[in-house]
Coordinates of C-alpha atoms and ligand atoms in Angstrom, one line a residue:
K133 CA 0.0 0.0 0.0
P134 CA 1.5 3.4 -0.9
V135 CA 2.2 5.4 2.1
K136 CA 1.2 8.9 2.9
K137 CA 4.5 10.4 3.2
D138 CA 5.4 10.1 -0.5
V139 CA 2.4 12.0 -1.6
L140 CA 2.9 14.8 0.9
K141 CA 4.6 17.8 -0.5
G142 CA 6.9 19.7 1.7
K143 CA 7.6 19.1 5.3
E144 CA 4.9 17.6 7.5
V145 CA 5.7 16.8 11.1
V146 CA 3.5 14.5 13.0
V147 CA 2.8 14.8 16.7
N148 CA 2.2 12.5 19.4
K149 CA 1.9 13.0 23.1
E150 CA 5.5 12.1 23.8
D151 CA 7.3 14.6 21.8
K152 CA 4.9 17.4 20.9
R153 CA 5.6 17.5 17.2
I154 CA 3.3 19.5 15.2
N155 CA 1.8 18.2 12.1
E156 CA 1.0 20.6 9.3
L157 CA -0.6 18.5 6.6
D158 CA -0.3 19.7 3.1
K159 CA -3.7 20.5 1.9
G160 CA -2.8 20.3 -1.7
N161 CA -2.7 16.6 -1.5
A162 CA -5.8 16.2 0.6
D163 CA -7.6 13.9 -1.7
A164 CA -4.9 11.3 -2.0
L165 CA -4.6 11.3 1.7
K166 CA -8.1 11.4 3.0
E167 CA -8.7 7.7 3.3
S168 CA -5.4 6.9 5.1
L169 CA -5.5 9.7 7.7
P170 CA -6.3 9.5 11.4
P171 CA -9.8 10.7 12.3
T172 CA -8.8 14.2 13.5
A173 CA -6.9 14.9 10.4
K174 CA -9.8 13.8 8.2
L175 CA -12.1 16.2 10.0
K176 CA -9.7 19.0 9.5
L177 CA -9.3 18.3 5.8
Q178 CA -13.1 18.3 5.4
G179 CA -13.1 21.8 6.8
V180 CA -14.6 20.7 10.1
P181 CA -13.1 22.9 12.8
T182 CA -11.4 20.9 15.4
N183 CA -10.3 22.5 18.5
S184 CA -6.7 21.6 17.8
T185 CA -4.5 22.2 14.8
V186 CA -2.5 19.3 16.0
V187 CA -2.9 15.8 14.6
R188 CA -1.8 13.1 17.0
N189 CA 0.2 10.4 15.5
T190 CA -1.2 7.7 17.8
G191 CA -1.4 5.0 15.2
V192 CA 1.1 2.2 15.5
H193 CA 1.9 -0.9 13.5
K194 CA 4.2 -3.9 14.0
V195 CA 7.7 -3.4 12.6
L196 CA 7.5 -4.2 8.9
A197 CA 9.7 -7.3 8.4
L198 CA 10.2 -6.4 4.8
D199 CA 12.7 -8.7 3.2
M200 CA 12.7 -9.0 -0.5
T201 CA 15.3 -11.7 -0.3
Q202 CA 13.3 -14.1 1.8
A203 CA 12.9 -16.4 -1.2
P204 CA 16.2 -15.8 -2.8
R205 CA 16.7 -16.2 -6.5
D206 CA 19.4 -18.8 -6.0
A207 CA 18.9 -20.8 -2.8
N208 CA 22.0 -22.9 -3.6
A209 CA 24.4 -20.0 -4.2
I210 CA 27.4 -20.0 -2.0
G211 CA 27.2 -17.8 1.1
Q212 CA 23.4 -17.9 0.7
F213 CA 21.4 -17.3 4.0
G214 CA 24.6 -15.9 5.5
Q215 CA 26.3 -19.2 5.6
A216 CA 30.0 -19.7 5.5
A217 CA 31.3 -20.0 2.0
M218 CA 34.0 -22.5 1.1
V219 CA 37.0 -21.7 -1.0
P220 CA 37.8 -24.6 -3.5
S221 CA 41.4 -25.7 -3.0
D222 CA 42.4 -24.6 -6.4
K223 CA 41.3 -21.0 -5.6
E224 CA 43.3 -20.5 -2.5
Q225 CA 46.0 -18.7 -4.3
E226 CA 43.4 -16.4 -5.9
V227 CA 42.0 -15.6 -2.4
R228 CA 45.5 -14.6 -1.3
N229 CA 46.1 -12.6 -4.4
R230 CA 42.9 -10.6 -4.0
W231 CA 42.9 -10.2 -0.2
N232 CA 44.5 -6.8 -0.2
E233 CA 41.9 -5.3 -2.5
G234 CA 39.7 -5.1 0.6
H235 CA 41.6 -6.8 3.4
F236 CA 39.0 -9.5 3.5
N237 CA 38.0 -12.4 1.3
V238 CA 37.3 -10.5 -1.9
Y239 CA 37.3 -13.6 -4.0
L240 CA 34.4 -15.1 -1.9
S241 CA 32.5 -11.8 -1.8
D242 CA 32.5 -11.8 -5.6
Q243 CA 31.0 -15.3 -5.6
I244 CA 28.1 -14.6 -3.2
P245 CA 24.9 -13.1 -4.5
V246 CA 24.7 -9.3 -4.0
D247 CA 21.2 -9.8 -2.6
R248 CA 21.7 -12.8 -0.5
A249 CA 19.4 -13.7 2.4
I250 CA 20.8 -13.6 5.9
P251 CA 19.4 -15.0 9.1
D252 CA 17.0 -12.8 11.1
T253 CA 19.1 -12.5 14.3
R254 CA 16.8 -10.1 16.2
P255 CA 15.7 -11.0 19.7
H256 CA 12.3 -12.8 19.5
T257 CA 10.2 -10.0 20.7
C258 CA 11.3 -7.6 18.0
S259 CA 9.0 -8.9 15.4
E260 CA 6.1 -8.1 17.7
S261 CA 7.2 -4.7 18.8
V262 CA 5.3 -1.7 17.3
V263 CA 6.4 1.6 15.8
H264 CA 4.5 4.7 14.9
D265 CA 2.7 4.9 11.6
Y266 CA 4.3 8.2 10.5
L267 CA 8.0 7.9 11.0
P268 CA 10.4 10.5 9.6
T269 CA 12.1 9.6 6.3
T270 CA 15.8 8.9 6.1
S271 CA 18.6 9.5 3.7
V272 CA 21.1 6.6 3.9
I273 CA 24.6 7.8 3.4
F274 CA 27.4 5.5 2.3
C275 CA 30.9 6.9 2.0
F276 CA 33.5 4.8 0.4
V277 CA 37.0 4.9 -1.1
D278 CA 37.9 2.1 -3.4
E279 CA 35.3 -0.3 -1.9
V280 CA 35.1 -3.8 -3.4
W281 CA 32.4 -3.8 -6.1
S282 CA 30.4 -6.8 -4.9
T283 CA 30.6 -5.6 -1.3
L284 CA 29.4 -2.1 -2.1
L285 CA 26.5 -3.6 -4.1
R286 CA 25.5 -6.0 -1.3
S287 CA 25.4 -3.0 1.1
V288 CA 23.2 -1.0 -1.2
H289 CA 20.9 -4.0 -2.0
S290 CA 20.5 -4.8 1.7
V291 CA 19.1 -1.3 2.2
L292 CA 16.9 -1.4 -0.8
N293 CA 15.5 -4.9 0.0
R294 CA 15.0 -4.5 3.7
S295 CA 13.8 -1.0 4.2
P296 CA 10.2 0.2 3.9
L297 CA 10.5 2.3 0.8
H298 CA 8.3 5.1 2.0
L299 CA 10.8 5.7 4.8
L300 CA 13.8 5.5 2.5
K301 CA 14.1 8.9 0.9
E302 CA 17.3 8.1 -0.9
I303 CA 20.6 6.3 -0.8
I304 CA 23.5 8.7 -1.2
L305 CA 26.8 7.1 -2.3
V306 CA 29.7 9.5 -1.6
D307 CA 32.7 8.4 -3.6
D308 CA 35.7 9.8 -1.7
F309 CA 37.9 10.1 -4.8
S310 CA 38.3 6.3 -5.5
T311 CA 40.9 5.3 -8.0
K312 CA 39.3 2.1 -9.2
E313 CA 37.9 2.2 -12.7
Y314 CA 34.8 0.0 -11.9
L315 CA 33.7 2.6 -9.3
K316 CA 33.5 5.2 -12.0
D317 CA 31.4 4.6 -15.1
H318 CA 30.2 1.2 -14.0
L319 CA 28.6 2.3 -10.8
D320 CA 26.6 5.0 -12.5
V321 CA 25.2 2.6 -15.0
Y322 CA 24.4 0.0 -12.5
M323 CA 22.7 2.3 -10.0
S324 CA 20.7 4.0 -12.7
Q325 CA 18.3 1.1 -12.3
Y326 CA 17.5 2.4 -8.8
P327 CA 16.0 5.9 -8.8
K328 CA 16.5 6.2 -5.1
V329 CA 20.3 5.9 -5.4
R330 CA 22.3 9.1 -5.9
I331 CA 26.0 9.2 -6.4
V332 CA 28.3 12.1 -5.3
R333 CA 31.9 12.3 -6.4
L334 CA 34.4 14.2 -4.4
K335 CA 37.1 16.0 -6.5
E336 CA 39.8 15.1 -4.1
R337 CA 40.2 12.7 -1.2
Q338 CA 38.5 14.2 1.8
G339 CA 38.5 11.3 4.3
L340 CA 35.4 9.8 5.7
I341 CA 34.5 12.7 8.0
R342 CA 34.3 15.3 5.3
A343 CA 32.8 12.8 2.9
R344 CA 29.9 12.2 5.3
L345 CA 29.5 15.9 5.6
A346 CA 29.3 16.1 1.8
G347 CA 26.6 13.5 1.8
A348 CA 24.7 15.1 4.6
A349 CA 24.8 18.5 2.8
I350 CA 22.6 17.2 -0.1
A351 CA 20.4 14.8 1.9
K352 CA 16.6 15.4 1.6
G353 CA 15.4 13.0 4.3
D354 CA 14.4 14.1 7.8
V355 CA 17.0 11.7 9.3
L356 CA 20.5 10.9 8.3
T357 CA 21.5 7.3 8.5
F358 CA 25.2 6.7 8.1
L359 CA 26.5 3.3 7.1
D360 CA 29.9 1.8 6.1
S361 CA 30.1 0.5 2.6
H362 CA 30.7 -3.1 3.5
I363 CA 27.6 -4.0 5.5
E364 CA 24.4 -6.0 5.2
C365 CA 21.3 -4.6 6.9
N366 CA 19.1 -7.2 8.5
V367 CA 15.4 -7.7 8.5
G368 CA 13.4 -4.8 10.1
W369 CA 16.6 -2.8 10.7
L370 CA 15.3 0.7 9.8
E371 CA 12.0 1.3 11.6
P372 CA 13.3 0.7 15.2
L373 CA 16.1 3.3 14.6
L374 CA 13.7 5.9 13.1
E375 CA 11.2 5.3 15.9
R376 CA 13.8 6.3 18.6
V377 CA 14.7 9.5 16.7
Y378 CA 11.0 10.2 16.2
M379 CA 10.3 9.7 20.0
D380 CA 13.0 12.3 20.8
R381 CA 15.0 14.1 18.1
R382 CA 18.0 14.2 20.4
K383 CA 18.3 10.4 20.5
V384 CA 21.0 9.1 18.2
A385 CA 20.2 5.5 17.4
C386 CA 22.7 2.8 16.5
P387 CA 22.0 -0.7 15.3
V388 CA 23.7 -3.7 16.8
I389 CA 26.8 -4.3 14.7
E390 CA 27.1 -7.9 13.8
V391 CA 30.0 -9.6 12.1
I392 CA 30.4 -10.6 8.6
S393 CA 33.5 -12.8 8.7
D394 CA 36.4 -11.5 6.7
K395 CA 37.4 -15.1 6.0
D396 CA 34.3 -17.0 4.9
M397 CA 31.8 -14.1 4.6
S398 CA 29.4 -15.8 7.0
Y399 CA 26.9 -13.6 9.0
V400 CA 27.7 -14.1 12.7
L401 CA 25.4 -12.9 15.4
V402 CA 27.0 -11.1 18.4
D403 CA 26.2 -11.3 22.1
N404 CA 23.5 -9.1 23.5
F405 CA 23.9 -6.3 26.0
Q406 CA 27.0 -4.8 24.6
R407 CA 27.8 -1.1 25.1
G408 CA 30.2 1.1 23.2
V409 CA 32.8 2.5 25.6
F410 CA 36.3 3.9 25.5
K411 CA 39.5 3.3 27.4
W412 CA 42.4 5.7 27.7
P413 CA 43.8 7.2 25.5
L414 CA 40.4 7.4 23.8
V415 CA 40.4 3.8 22.4
F416 CA 37.0 2.5 21.4
G417 CA 35.9 -0.8 22.7
W418 CA 32.9 -2.9 23.6
S419 CA 31.8 -3.8 27.2
T420 CA 29.1 -6.2 28.1
L421 CA 26.6 -5.0 30.7
S422 CA 26.9 -6.8 34.0
E423 CA 24.3 -9.3 35.1
D424 CA 23.7 -7.0 38.0
T425 CA 22.8 -4.0 35.8
I426 CA 20.6 -6.1 33.6
K427 CA 18.7 -7.5 36.6
K428 CA 18.4 -4.2 38.5
N429 CA 17.0 -2.5 35.5
H430 CA 14.8 -5.5 34.4
M431 CA 16.3 -5.2 31.0
K432 CA 15.0 -7.3 28.2
D433 CA 17.3 -8.2 25.3
S434 CA 15.3 -5.9 23.0
D435 CA 15.6 -2.8 25.2
P436 CA 17.7 0.1 24.0
I437 CA 21.1 0.3 25.5
R438 CA 22.6 3.7 26.4
C439 CA 26.1 4.0 25.2
P440 CA 28.9 6.3 26.4
V441 CA 30.3 6.3 22.9
M442 CA 29.3 4.9 19.5
A443 CA 31.5 2.7 17.3
G444 CA 31.2 5.4 14.6
G445 CA 30.1 3.9 11.4
L446 CA 26.4 3.1 11.7
F447 CA 23.8 5.4 13.2
S448 CA 20.7 7.5 12.6
I449 CA 20.4 11.1 13.6
D450 CA 17.8 13.8 13.1
K451 CA 19.2 15.9 10.3
K452 CA 18.4 19.3 11.8
Y453 CA 19.8 18.1 15.2
F454 CA 23.0 16.9 13.5
Y455 CA 23.5 20.5 12.2
E456 CA 22.5 22.1 15.5
L457 CA 25.2 20.1 17.1
G458 CA 27.6 21.5 14.5
S459 CA 27.9 18.2 12.6
Y460 CA 31.4 16.8 12.7
D461 CA 34.5 18.9 13.3
P462 CA 35.5 19.3 9.7
G463 CA 39.1 19.6 10.8
L464 CA 39.2 15.8 11.4
D465 CA 41.2 14.1 8.7
V466 CA 40.6 10.8 6.8
W467 CA 39.7 8.3 9.6
G468 CA 39.5 8.0 13.3
G469 CA 38.4 10.0 16.3
E470 CA 35.2 11.3 14.8
N471 CA 33.2 8.7 16.8
M472 CA 34.6 10.1 20.0
E473 CA 33.9 13.7 18.9
I474 CA 30.3 13.1 18.0
S475 CA 29.7 10.9 21.1
F476 CA 31.0 13.5 23.6
K477 CA 29.2 16.3 21.8
I478 CA 25.9 14.4 21.8
W479 CA 26.0 13.5 25.5
M480 CA 27.5 16.7 26.8
C481 CA 25.2 18.9 24.7
G482 CA 21.9 17.3 25.7
G483 CA 21.5 14.2 23.5
E484 CA 21.7 10.5 24.0
I485 CA 23.3 7.6 22.2
E486 CA 21.5 4.2 22.1
I487 CA 22.1 0.8 20.6
I488 CA 18.8 -0.6 19.4
P489 CA 18.9 -4.4 19.6
C490 CA 15.9 -4.8 17.3
S491 CA 18.0 -3.2 14.6
R492 CA 20.9 -5.2 13.3
V493 CA 23.5 -4.7 10.6
G494 CA 26.4 -6.9 9.7
H495 CA 29.8 -5.3 9.0
I496 CA 33.0 -6.7 7.7
F497 CA 35.7 -5.9 10.3
R498 CA 39.0 -5.7 8.5
G499 CA 42.4 -6.2 10.0
E500 CA 43.8 -3.2 8.1
N501 CA 42.5 -0.2 6.3
P502 CA 42.4 -1.2 2.6
Y503 CA 43.0 2.3 1.4
N504 CA 46.1 4.6 1.8
F505 CA 46.3 7.5 4.2
P506 CA 47.4 10.7 2.5
K507 CA 49.6 11.3 5.6
D508 CA 50.9 8.7 8.0
R509 CA 48.0 6.7 9.5
Q510 CA 49.2 6.9 13.1
K511 CA 49.8 10.6 12.9
T512 CA 46.4 11.2 11.4
V513 CA 44.5 9.4 14.1
E514 CA 46.6 10.9 16.9
R515 CA 46.0 14.4 15.5
N516 CA 42.3 13.8 15.3
L517 CA 42.2 12.5 18.8
A518 CA 44.2 15.5 20.1
R519 CA 41.6 17.9 18.5
V520 CA 38.8 16.0 20.3
A521 CA 40.7 16.0 23.6
E522 CA 41.5 19.7 23.4
V523 CA 37.8 20.6 22.7
W524 CA 35.9 18.2 24.9
L525 CA 38.0 16.7 27.7
D526 CA 38.6 19.7 30.0
E527 CA 41.1 18.8 32.7
Y528 CA 40.7 15.1 31.8
K529 CA 42.7 15.7 28.6
D530 CA 45.8 15.1 30.8
L531 CA 44.7 11.4 30.9
F532 CA 44.6 11.3 27.2
Y533 CA 48.1 12.7 26.8
G534 CA 49.4 10.8 29.7
H535 CA 48.5 7.5 28.3
G536 CA 51.2 7.6 25.6
Y537 CA 50.5 10.8 23.7
L538 CA 52.8 13.3 25.6
H539 CA 54.7 13.9 22.3
L540 CA 51.6 15.5 20.9
L541 CA 52.0 18.4 23.4
D542 CA 55.0 19.5 21.5
R543 CA 53.1 21.6 19.0
S544 CA 56.1 22.4 16.9
F545 CA 56.3 18.6 16.2
I546 CA 52.6 18.3 15.4
D547 CA 50.1 20.9 14.3
I548 CA 46.6 20.0 15.4
G549 CA 45.1 23.0 13.5
N550 CA 42.8 25.7 14.6
L551 CA 40.2 24.9 17.2
T552 CA 38.5 28.3 17.7
D553 CA 35.3 27.3 15.9
Q554 CA 34.9 24.1 17.9
I555 CA 35.5 25.7 21.2
E556 CA 33.0 28.5 20.3
L557 CA 30.5 25.9 19.4
R558 CA 30.8 24.1 22.7
K559 CA 30.1 27.5 24.4
K560 CA 27.2 28.4 22.2
L561 CA 25.5 25.0 22.8
E562 CA 26.1 25.4 26.5
C563 CA 27.4 21.9 26.8
K564 CA 28.1 20.3 30.1
S565 CA 31.5 19.4 31.4
F566 CA 33.4 16.3 30.8
K567 CA 33.2 15.6 34.5
W568 CA 29.4 15.7 34.2
Y569 CA 29.7 13.2 31.3
L570 CA 31.9 10.8 33.3
D571 CA 29.7 11.1 36.4
N572 CA 26.4 10.6 34.6
V573 CA 27.0 8.8 31.4
Y574 CA 30.0 6.6 32.1
P575 CA 30.3 6.3 35.9
D576 CA 32.2 3.1 35.7
M577 CA 35.1 4.8 33.9
V578 CA 38.1 5.2 36.1
A579 CA 39.6 8.6 35.6
P580 CA 41.8 9.9 38.4
L581 CA 43.1 13.4 37.6
V582 CA 46.6 12.6 39.0
K583 CA 48.6 9.3 39.1
A584 CA 49.8 9.8 42.7
E585 CA 49.5 12.4 45.4
G586 CA 50.2 13.2 49.0
L587 CA 53.5 13.2 50.9
V588 CA 56.7 12.3 49.0
F589 CA 58.6 10.1 51.3
N590 CA 62.3 9.2 50.9
R591 CA 63.2 5.8 52.2
G592 CA 66.8 6.6 52.9
V593 CA 66.5 9.8 55.0
R594 CA 62.9 8.8 56.1
K595 CA 61.7 12.3 55.6
C596 CA 59.3 14.1 53.3
L597 CA 59.8 16.6 50.5
A598 CA 58.6 20.1 51.2
L599 CA 58.4 23.4 49.5
Q600 CA 60.0 26.0 51.8
K601 CA 60.2 29.6 50.9
G602 CA 60.5 28.8 47.2
S603 CA 62.9 26.0 47.4
L604 CA 62.9 22.2 48.0
A605 CA 63.8 20.8 51.4
F606 CA 63.3 17.8 53.6
E607 CA 61.1 17.8 56.7
K608 CA 59.7 15.4 59.2
C609 CA 56.7 13.9 57.5
N610 CA 53.5 15.6 58.5
L611 CA 50.3 14.9 56.5
S612 CA 48.6 18.0 57.7
K613 CA 51.2 20.3 56.2
L614 CA 50.1 21.4 52.8
S615 CA 53.7 22.4 51.9
Q616 CA 54.5 18.7 51.9
H617 CA 51.7 17.8 49.5
F618 CA 52.7 17.1 45.9
N619 CA 51.0 15.5 42.9
Y620 CA 52.6 13.2 40.4
T621 CA 50.5 14.0 37.3
W622 CA 49.7 12.6 33.9
M623 CA 52.2 15.1 32.5
R624 CA 54.7 13.3 34.8
H625 CA 55.2 16.4 36.8
V626 CA 56.1 16.4 40.4
R627 CA 54.2 19.5 41.3
Q628 CA 52.7 21.6 44.0
N629 CA 50.0 24.0 42.7
D630 CA 51.6 25.6 39.7
V631 CA 55.2 24.8 40.6
C632 CA 57.1 22.0 39.1
V633 CA 60.3 20.3 40.2
T634 CA 62.9 20.1 37.5
A635 CA 66.6 19.6 37.0
Q636 CA 68.7 22.8 37.0
G637 CA 69.9 23.3 33.4
K638 CA 72.0 20.3 32.5
G639 CA 73.5 20.0 36.0
T640 CA 72.7 17.8 38.9
S641 CA 71.0 20.3 41.2
L642 CA 67.3 20.8 41.4
A643 CA 65.1 23.8 40.5
L644 CA 61.5 24.9 40.6
Q645 CA 59.8 26.2 37.5
P646 CA 56.2 27.1 36.6
C647 CA 54.6 24.0 35.2
D648 CA 54.3 23.8 31.5
N649 CA 52.9 20.8 29.7
T650 CA 54.9 21.4 26.6
K651 CA 58.3 21.2 28.4
P652 CA 59.7 17.7 28.4
Q653 CA 62.4 18.7 30.9
L654 CA 59.8 18.9 33.6
R655 CA 58.9 15.3 33.3
W656 CA 59.8 12.5 35.7
L657 CA 59.5 8.8 35.3
H658 CA 58.1 7.1 38.4
K659 CA 57.0 3.6 39.0
A660 CA 58.8 2.7 35.8
S661 CA 58.0 -0.7 34.2
N662 CA 61.6 -1.7 34.8
S663 CA 60.8 -3.2 38.2
A664 CA 64.4 -2.7 39.4
L665 CA 63.7 1.0 39.2
V666 CA 60.3 1.1 40.8
E667 CA 59.9 4.1 43.1
H668 CA 62.8 6.0 41.6
L669 CA 62.1 9.4 40.3
I670 CA 64.0 9.6 37.0
A671 CA 64.6 12.8 35.3
E672 CA 63.4 11.9 31.8
H673 CA 65.3 14.5 29.8
T674 CA 68.6 14.6 31.5
P675 CA 71.3 13.2 29.1
R676 CA 71.7 10.0 31.0
R677 CA 68.3 9.7 32.8
M678 CA 69.5 10.6 36.3
C679 CA 67.7 9.8 39.5
L680 CA 66.5 12.0 42.3
E681 CA 68.6 11.3 45.4
A682 CA 68.4 12.6 49.0
G683 CA 71.7 13.4 50.6
A684 CA 72.4 10.8 53.2
L685 CA 74.0 13.3 55.6
D686 CA 72.8 16.8 54.8
D687 CA 69.2 16.4 53.7
S688 CA 70.3 17.9 50.3
I689 CA 68.6 16.9 47.2
Q690 CA 70.2 16.3 43.8
L691 CA 70.4 14.2 40.7
K692 CA 72.7 11.2 40.7
E693 CA 73.5 8.2 38.6
C694 CA 70.6 5.8 39.1
E695 CA 71.3 2.9 41.5
P696 CA 68.7 0.2 41.6
T697 CA 69.0 -0.6 45.3
S698 CA 69.9 2.8 47.0
P699 CA 67.2 3.7 49.5
Y700 CA 68.1 7.3 49.1
Q701 CA 66.8 7.1 45.5
K702 CA 63.5 5.6 46.5
W703 CA 60.4 7.7 46.8
Q704 CA 56.9 7.0 47.8
F705 CA 53.8 9.1 47.4
T706 CA 51.1 8.6 50.1
H707 CA 48.4 7.5 47.6
Y708 CA 48.6 5.9 44.1
H709 CA 45.6 5.8 41.8
T710 CA 45.2 2.9 39.5
V711 CA 43.5 3.1 36.1
Ligands
UD2_814 C1 35.2 2.3 12.5 C2 33.8 2.7 12.0 C3 33.9 3.7 10.9 C4 34.6 4.9 11.4 C5 35.9 4.5 12.0 C6 36.6 5.6 12.7 C7 32.1 1.0 12.3 C8 31.5 -0.3 11.9 N1 33.1 1.5 11.6 O1 36.1 1.8 11.6 O2 32.7 4.1 10.4 O3 33.8 5.6 12.4 O4 35.8 3.5 13.0 O5 36.8 6.7 12.0 O6 31.6 1.5 13.3 N2 36.2 5.9 4.0 C9 36.1 7.0 3.1 N3 37.2 7.8 3.0 C10 38.4 7.6 3.7 C11 38.4 6.5 4.6 C12 37.3 5.7 4.7 O7 35.1 7.2 2.5 O8 39.3 8.3 3.6 C13 35.0 5.1 4.1 C14 35.3 3.6 4.0 O9 35.2 3.2 2.7 C15 34.2 3.0 4.9 C16 33.9 4.1 5.9 O10 34.5 5.2 5.5 O11 33.0 2.8 4.2 C17 34.6 3.7 7.3 O12 35.9 3.2 7.1 P1 36.4 1.8 7.6 O13 35.4 0.8 7.2 O14 37.8 1.6 7.1 O15 36.4 2.0 9.1 P2 36.3 0.9 10.3 O16 35.1 0.0 10.1 O17 37.6 0.2 10.4
MN815 MN1 34.1 -0.5 8.2

């Protein structure tokens, strides 16, 4: 049955009690609509005054389990129904030869039908769950660079075959300056069979972040749905995502990402109750909800799961809201970090990220990126992450840098670009602090602001370090004296307030200097992994890595050749934080 949305001109927004949307029906199409409208709308169109100009979208229906591939053309084809495909022994060399085209089994992908069926892996209750009748439409955006032909086609067909067409405004393919010939003329010819598919070609390589922005810029749907170009959408994947966005436009909905094996192309279902999280230094990962949490919240396997961060590739977001949030930082290059950026932005500026278990999409996880990085891969990702940390992490950015990225603080070594617009945006949106985010969205994240703190006790002289009249000294340990309190920070500073302990020039005496994160000479190694040196304080940037030593007789303090066993070189803070 043709659905209302397609015959409506312009924007109509439908309201229900939950989200107070206002529906302005386009009168020009009244006739075509009449029969299919809710009663209040019918009255209104007939000119009967109703006391409300609002039409309530109270109608619901069971999720449409549309699947044009249920009775596949070729039931015996290899890989059909998502099963593992076998490589004949005489083709193994070919598999190896073609592996690097996509960093997965490209040979098999080419053998498997581009519109194969896959198992419906949704939790049982999903096929019974209901969604509103008038959901917003979506533009599905695929960005790709040199994607494998058969895989790209399978991605597109899975959307065409398993999405209610009235909700699918269009599919936008953004070609991020691919070099492969078949992606040029061929793709246009092939896709011309499908009027909903639009192709955008970028004139130079932009990277996935700016490529997505290019797709979003021309999108006509109400909602943007981003997908990677090597996926297969499962039965009923779209409506549950749009339903969440419809319920609240600040909800950003992600499908469960299932696995399409890179080796045999089988469709593998994943465990339930997985959340997207990150570890320091902003490394994305999955974490399974604890039994406790599941029980306490009476969670069913079909309930949305709130996620501190999204994986990045697959999600639906209200288009207007995406732009209100300032979309992506366009200064992010090629690949990486944008999932952190958008996740922090969404949560800290009033939105939510959810995984919707009734929506499932398979994705080929590859061991390596099958495309080149215009600049070094590592440097590109690091730089992106540094931008995110500088804009969103507040004082917690020290944890990011401290976990292996201190070199990024030397801005003469790496230029992370201008951040004024991003910082302005955060102010304009009146976003909450990163501390708020940690406390409220990701409370199980361990994020101590310093590595160690308290008194700095020397084993040899059995006294504590103190700051006296602007210089270092030893005193009888006294926890209540603030002058004896120091922090050992993520910047590897030994500091009291804004004052840092450092080596005097190139010599062996000590000095105090204003703390400055960019100065490597202020850094000390402590609790080094070399267990013989645990508890030493090693001046990182003295020519020979000298150790801080207390004078055995005169309470002096200086740098000496490191000695693994000397108690005069052993230092202990009162409290150590573990991460
Ligand atoms: C994950 C995300 C991916 C992205 C990335 C971090 C999933 C399933 N995937 O890595 O979407 O968030 O983390 O940035 O969550 N592409 C371009 N131009 C480029 C590089 C990539 O168009 O310069 C395309 C690429 O063809 C693919 C998509 O962007 O369709 C994502 O790239 P990927 O598949 O290499 O990323 P992935 O899955 O390792
Ligand atoms: Mn991918």
